[in-house]
Amino acid sequence: MDDIARLAKVSKPTVSRALSGSHLVSETTRARVLEVARAQGYAVNRNAQKLRQARSGTIAVILDFGSHRGGRIGDPFMFELLAGVSEALSVRNQDILLSPPGLVDAQSCADLIASRGADGLIFLGQGNQETMLTELVRADIPFVVWGAVSKNNTYCAVGSDNALGGRLAGKHFVGRGTRRWLFVGNIEHEEILLRYEGLVAVARETNNGIEVCTLSAVDMSYAGVCSVAAEWISSNEAPDAVFAFSDTAAMAVISVFRDAGLVAPRDYALVGYNNIPPAAHFTPAITTIEQETHLAGSILVEKLMQRIDGANPKSAMLQTRIIIRES
């Protein structure tokens, strides 16, 4: 930096300000300093620079690998969500640390923050991590979660109205005159449980002899749902309505049921969740519950930045609606 200052005929502090983008340096001076720096092959060591700053400028994003056997996350919805978070972080000039290895409990997350590996955490999916999330609250670790929004949350969560999503699916099935409903999903996950409860509530309110069965999909991947759906349909009476926890799961059900001679919407009505782009182009086009994924990323990042700044942001529930298609 001393050499750059001498060659550019400015002070060392001016070089530092020019390279960091400070508004205290004129554009003319900044351009001259950058030109000299490039000519001399000088580059700022960002990791060393962060050690002198109050924050690391990095946010850790943790995917719910635990819900996908063998680390297989193939649901387009998750990557749409991740893309939104990444874009929102780039606008704020923040680096993204994607699913750092070893973050298996609250202590490892706290160690990452304490070592300045990241300023905060964004969890994309609650999974069955409620105990760890509660411990992070007690440890005062800045984080936000994409998942179920509940009055019982002790942390900031952003998500759709999952119970309403279940009710919308149930009302759709009632309108179709169906009575044997199948819910596909792992209700040990809070988000999925709320969807199931919304569906069951409509069945009870209708009081029309509706039976609701459940098919647990612990492995939430396409292949995992195919496996349990094939086993289930081989030994159970066919439903006339299916509500799947995701559009990817809905696609798996359609494929397996077709092999068993059941075709939607001829033999059963089907509703998925998330409204991923392929859902509209699948055969049949999938009726689904839409989450405003395009807003989720920016809201998650905004809430986390408020938390890092010492505020206590409230959870946010996104608009939830049903998109009627062929299935």
Coordinates of C-alpha atoms in Angstrom, one line a residue:
M1 CA 0.0 0.0 0.0
D2 CA 3.0 2.3 0.7
D3 CA 4.2 1.7 -2.9
I4 CA 0.7 2.4 -4.4
A5 CA 0.6 5.7 -2.4
R6 CA 4.0 6.8 -3.6
L7 CA 3.3 5.9 -7.3
A8 CA -0.2 7.6 -7.2
K9 CA 1.2 10.6 -5.3
V10 CA -1.4 10.3 -2.5
S11 CA -1.3 9.4 1.1
K12 CA -1.6 5.9 2.4
P13 CA -5.0 6.6 4.1
T14 CA -6.2 7.9 0.7
V15 CA -5.2 4.6 -0.9
S16 CA -7.1 2.7 1.8
R17 CA -10.2 4.8 1.4
A18 CA -10.0 4.5 -2.4
L19 CA -9.8 0.7 -2.4
S20 CA -12.6 0.4 0.2
G21 CA -15.0 2.6 -1.9
S22 CA -15.1 5.4 0.7
H23 CA -17.1 8.5 -0.4
L24 CA -14.4 10.7 1.2
V25 CA -12.3 10.2 -2.0
S26 CA -13.1 11.9 -5.2
E27 CA -13.8 9.8 -8.3
T28 CA -10.8 11.2 -10.1
T29 CA -8.5 10.2 -7.2
R30 CA -10.1 6.8 -6.8
A31 CA -9.6 6.1 -10.6
R32 CA -5.9 7.0 -10.4
V33 CA -5.3 4.9 -7.3
L34 CA -7.1 1.9 -8.9
E35 CA -5.2 2.3 -12.1
V36 CA -1.9 2.2 -10.3
A37 CA -3.0 -0.7 -8.1
R38 CA -4.0 -2.8 -11.1
A39 CA -0.8 -2.0 -12.9
Q40 CA 1.2 -3.2 -9.9
G41 CA -0.9 -6.3 -9.5
Y42 CA -2.1 -5.2 -6.1
A43 CA -5.3 -6.7 -4.7
V44 CA -7.0 -6.2 -1.3
N45 CA -6.9 -9.2 0.9
R46 CA -10.6 -9.3 1.9
N47 CA -10.2 -11.7 4.7
A48 CA -7.5 -9.6 6.3
Q49 CA -9.7 -6.5 5.7
K50 CA -12.6 -8.0 7.5
L51 CA -10.5 -8.6 10.6
R52 CA -10.2 -4.8 11.0
Q53 CA -14.0 -4.3 10.6
A54 CA -16.8 -4.7 13.1
R55 CA -18.5 -7.3 10.9
S56 CA -17.4 -10.1 8.5
G57 CA -19.9 -9.1 5.8
T58 CA -20.8 -12.8 5.4
I59 CA -24.1 -14.5 6.0
A60 CA -24.4 -18.3 6.5
V61 CA -27.3 -20.0 4.7
I62 CA -28.2 -23.5 6.1
L63 CA -30.2 -25.9 4.0
D64 CA -32.4 -28.6 5.6
F65 CA -30.2 -31.5 4.4
G66 CA -31.6 -33.6 7.2
S67 CA -35.0 -33.9 5.5
H68 CA -33.4 -35.2 2.3
R69 CA -31.7 -38.6 2.5
G70 CA -28.1 -38.7 1.4
G71 CA -28.0 -35.0 1.1
R72 CA -30.3 -35.1 -2.0
I73 CA -32.0 -31.7 -2.3
G74 CA -33.6 -31.6 -5.7
D75 CA -36.8 -29.6 -5.1
P76 CA -36.8 -26.5 -7.4
F77 CA -38.6 -24.6 -4.7
M78 CA -35.6 -24.7 -2.4
F79 CA -33.3 -23.3 -5.1
E80 CA -35.8 -20.6 -6.0
L81 CA -35.7 -19.6 -2.3
L82 CA -32.0 -19.8 -2.2
A83 CA -31.7 -17.6 -5.4
G84 CA -33.9 -14.9 -3.7
V85 CA -31.7 -14.9 -0.6
S86 CA -28.6 -14.7 -2.7
E87 CA -29.9 -11.8 -4.7
A88 CA -30.9 -9.9 -1.6
L89 CA -27.5 -10.4 0.0
S90 CA -25.7 -9.3 -3.2
V91 CA -27.7 -6.0 -3.1
R92 CA -26.3 -5.4 0.4
N93 CA -22.8 -6.4 -0.7
Q94 CA -22.8 -9.4 1.6
D95 CA -21.0 -12.7 1.0
I96 CA -22.9 -16.0 1.3
L97 CA -21.5 -19.0 3.1
L98 CA -23.7 -21.9 1.9
S99 CA -24.4 -24.7 4.4
P100 CA -21.0 -24.6 6.2
P101 CA -19.9 -28.1 7.2
G102 CA -20.1 -29.1 10.9
L103 CA -23.1 -26.9 11.8
V104 CA -25.0 -29.7 13.5
D105 CA -26.0 -28.1 16.8
A106 CA -26.4 -24.7 18.5
Q107 CA -22.9 -24.7 19.8
S108 CA -21.3 -25.1 16.4
C109 CA -23.5 -22.3 15.1
A110 CA -22.5 -20.1 18.0
D111 CA -18.8 -20.9 17.4
L112 CA -19.2 -19.8 13.7
I113 CA -20.6 -16.4 14.8
A114 CA -18.0 -16.0 17.6
S115 CA -15.1 -16.7 15.2
R116 CA -16.5 -14.1 12.8
G117 CA -17.0 -16.7 10.1
A118 CA -20.5 -15.1 9.6
D119 CA -22.5 -12.3 11.1
G120 CA -25.8 -14.2 11.1
L121 CA -27.6 -17.3 9.9
I122 CA -30.5 -18.0 7.6
F123 CA -32.2 -21.4 7.9
L124 CA -34.0 -22.5 4.8
G125 CA -36.4 -25.0 6.4
Q126 CA -37.1 -25.8 10.0
G127 CA -37.1 -29.5 9.6
N128 CA -36.9 -31.1 13.0
Q129 CA -34.5 -28.6 14.4
E130 CA -36.8 -26.8 16.8
T131 CA -34.7 -27.7 19.8
M132 CA -31.6 -26.3 18.3
L133 CA -33.4 -23.1 17.1
T134 CA -34.7 -22.5 20.7
E135 CA -31.1 -22.9 22.0
L136 CA -29.9 -20.3 19.5
V137 CA -32.5 -17.9 20.8
R138 CA -31.2 -18.4 24.4
A139 CA -27.6 -17.9 23.1
D140 CA -28.7 -14.6 21.5
I141 CA -27.4 -15.7 18.0
P142 CA -28.8 -13.6 15.2
F143 CA -30.7 -15.8 12.8
V144 CA -34.0 -16.1 10.9
V145 CA -35.9 -19.1 9.6
W146 CA -37.9 -19.9 6.5
G147 CA -40.7 -22.1 7.9
A148 CA -43.8 -22.1 9.9
V149 CA -45.0 -18.9 11.4
S150 CA -46.7 -19.5 14.7
K151 CA -47.6 -17.4 17.8
N152 CA -45.5 -19.9 19.7
N153 CA -42.3 -19.0 17.8
T154 CA -39.6 -17.6 20.0
Y155 CA -37.6 -16.5 16.9
C156 CA -38.2 -14.6 13.7
A157 CA -39.7 -16.8 11.0
V158 CA -40.9 -16.0 7.5
G159 CA -43.3 -18.3 5.6
S160 CA -46.7 -18.9 4.1
D161 CA -50.0 -19.4 6.0
N162 CA -49.6 -23.2 6.1
A163 CA -52.9 -23.8 7.9
L164 CA -54.7 -21.7 5.3
G165 CA -53.0 -23.7 2.6
G166 CA -54.4 -26.9 4.0
R167 CA -57.9 -25.3 4.3
L168 CA -57.8 -24.1 0.7
A169 CA -56.9 -27.7 -0.5
G170 CA -59.7 -29.1 1.6
K171 CA -62.3 -26.7 0.3
H172 CA -61.2 -27.5 -3.3
F173 CA -61.7 -31.2 -2.5
V174 CA -65.1 -30.6 -1.0
G175 CA -66.1 -28.7 -4.2
R176 CA -65.0 -31.7 -6.2
G177 CA -67.3 -34.0 -4.1
T178 CA -64.5 -36.2 -2.8
R179 CA -64.6 -38.1 0.4
R180 CA -61.4 -40.3 0.7
W181 CA -58.6 -37.9 1.2
L182 CA -54.9 -38.8 1.4
F183 CA -52.3 -36.4 2.9
V184 CA -48.7 -37.0 1.8
G185 CA -46.1 -35.5 4.1
N186 CA -44.1 -35.8 7.3
I187 CA -46.2 -34.1 10.0
E188 CA -43.2 -34.1 12.4
H189 CA -42.3 -30.9 10.5
E190 CA -44.2 -27.9 11.8
E191 CA -44.9 -26.5 8.4
I192 CA -46.3 -29.7 7.1
L193 CA -48.3 -30.4 10.3
L194 CA -50.1 -27.1 9.9
R195 CA -51.0 -28.0 6.3
Y196 CA -52.4 -31.3 7.5
E197 CA -54.3 -29.7 10.4
G198 CA -55.9 -27.2 7.9
L199 CA -57.0 -30.0 5.7
V200 CA -58.4 -32.0 8.6
A201 CA -60.3 -29.0 9.9
V202 CA -62.2 -28.6 6.6
A203 CA -63.1 -32.3 6.6
R204 CA -64.5 -32.0 10.1
E205 CA -66.4 -28.8 9.4
T206 CA -67.9 -30.3 6.3
N207 CA -69.3 -33.2 8.4
N208 CA -69.9 -35.3 5.3
G209 CA -68.2 -38.6 6.2
I210 CA -64.9 -37.5 4.8
E211 CA -62.0 -39.8 5.8
V212 CA -58.4 -38.4 5.9
C213 CA -55.5 -40.8 5.6
T214 CA -51.9 -39.9 6.0
L215 CA -48.8 -41.2 4.1
S216 CA -45.6 -40.2 5.9
A217 CA -42.7 -39.2 3.6
V218 CA -39.7 -39.0 5.9
D219 CA -37.4 -38.8 2.8
M220 CA -38.8 -35.7 1.1
S221 CA -37.0 -36.3 -2.2
Y222 CA -38.8 -37.3 -5.4
A223 CA -37.4 -40.8 -5.2
G224 CA -38.3 -41.1 -1.5
V225 CA -41.9 -40.1 -2.1
C226 CA -42.1 -42.5 -5.1
S227 CA -41.0 -45.4 -2.9
V228 CA -43.5 -44.9 0.0
A229 CA -46.3 -44.0 -2.4
A230 CA -45.8 -47.2 -4.4
E231 CA -45.8 -49.3 -1.2
W232 CA -48.9 -47.5 0.1
I233 CA -51.1 -47.8 -3.0
S234 CA -50.3 -51.5 -3.3
S235 CA -52.1 -52.3 0.0
N236 CA -54.7 -49.5 0.4
E237 CA -57.9 -48.4 -1.2
A238 CA -57.3 -45.7 -3.7
P239 CA -58.1 -42.1 -2.5
D240 CA -60.3 -39.8 -4.6
A241 CA -58.2 -36.7 -3.4
V242 CA -54.5 -36.2 -2.6
F243 CA -52.9 -33.3 -0.9
A244 CA -49.1 -33.4 -1.2
F245 CA -46.7 -31.4 0.9
S246 CA -44.9 -30.1 -2.2
D247 CA -45.3 -30.0 -6.0
T248 CA -42.3 -32.3 -6.3
A249 CA -44.1 -34.8 -4.1
A250 CA -47.3 -34.3 -6.1
M251 CA -45.4 -35.2 -9.3
A252 CA -44.1 -38.4 -7.6
V253 CA -47.6 -39.4 -6.6
I254 CA -49.0 -38.8 -10.2
S255 CA -46.2 -41.0 -11.6
V256 CA -46.7 -43.9 -9.1
F257 CA -50.5 -43.8 -9.2
R258 CA -50.4 -43.8 -13.1
D259 CA -48.4 -47.0 -12.9
A260 CA -51.2 -48.4 -10.7
G261 CA -53.9 -47.4 -13.3
L262 CA -55.0 -44.2 -11.5
V263 CA -55.0 -41.0 -13.5
A264 CA -55.6 -37.5 -12.3
P265 CA -58.0 -35.8 -12.5
R266 CA -60.1 -38.7 -13.8
D267 CA -59.7 -40.9 -10.7
Y268 CA -58.7 -38.4 -8.1
A269 CA -58.2 -34.7 -7.4
L270 CA -54.7 -33.6 -6.5
V271 CA -53.2 -30.4 -4.9
G272 CA -49.5 -29.7 -4.4
Y273 CA -47.7 -26.9 -2.6
N274 CA -45.2 -24.2 -3.6
N275 CA -46.2 -23.5 -7.2
I276 CA -42.8 -24.2 -8.7
P277 CA -42.5 -23.4 -12.4
P278 CA -42.7 -27.1 -13.6
A279 CA -46.0 -27.5 -11.9
A280 CA -47.8 -25.5 -14.6
H281 CA -46.2 -27.6 -17.4
F282 CA -46.6 -31.0 -15.9
T283 CA -49.1 -33.5 -17.2
P284 CA -51.6 -32.9 -15.8
A285 CA -50.9 -29.3 -14.8
I286 CA -50.8 -29.3 -11.0
T287 CA -53.3 -27.4 -8.9
T288 CA -51.2 -26.0 -6.1
I289 CA -50.9 -23.7 -3.1
E290 CA -48.7 -20.7 -4.0
Q291 CA -46.1 -19.2 -1.7
E292 CA -44.7 -15.8 -2.6
T293 CA -41.1 -17.1 -3.1
H294 CA -40.1 -14.0 -5.1
L295 CA -40.6 -11.9 -1.9
A296 CA -39.3 -14.4 0.6
G297 CA -35.5 -13.9 0.0
S298 CA -35.6 -10.1 0.5
I299 CA -37.8 -10.4 3.6
L300 CA -35.5 -13.0 5.2
V301 CA -32.4 -10.9 4.6
E302 CA -34.1 -7.7 5.8
K303 CA -35.3 -9.4 9.0
L304 CA -31.8 -10.8 9.6
M305 CA -30.1 -7.5 9.1
Q306 CA -32.5 -6.0 11.7
R307 CA -31.6 -8.8 14.1
I308 CA -27.8 -8.2 13.6
D309 CA -28.3 -4.5 14.3
G310 CA -29.8 -5.5 17.7
A311 CA -33.5 -5.2 16.8
N312 CA -36.1 -7.8 17.5
P313 CA -38.0 -8.2 14.2
K314 CA -41.4 -9.8 14.1
S315 CA -42.2 -12.9 12.0
A316 CA -43.8 -12.4 8.6
M317 CA -46.6 -14.4 7.0
L318 CA -46.7 -14.2 3.2
Q319 CA -49.9 -14.3 1.1
T320 CA -51.2 -17.8 0.4
R321 CA -53.6 -18.8 -2.4
I322 CA -54.6 -21.7 -4.4
I323 CA -53.8 -21.9 -8.1
I324 CA -56.4 -24.1 -9.9
R325 CA -55.1 -26.2 -12.8
E326 CA -56.0 -29.5 -14.4
S327 CA -55.3 -31.9 -11.5

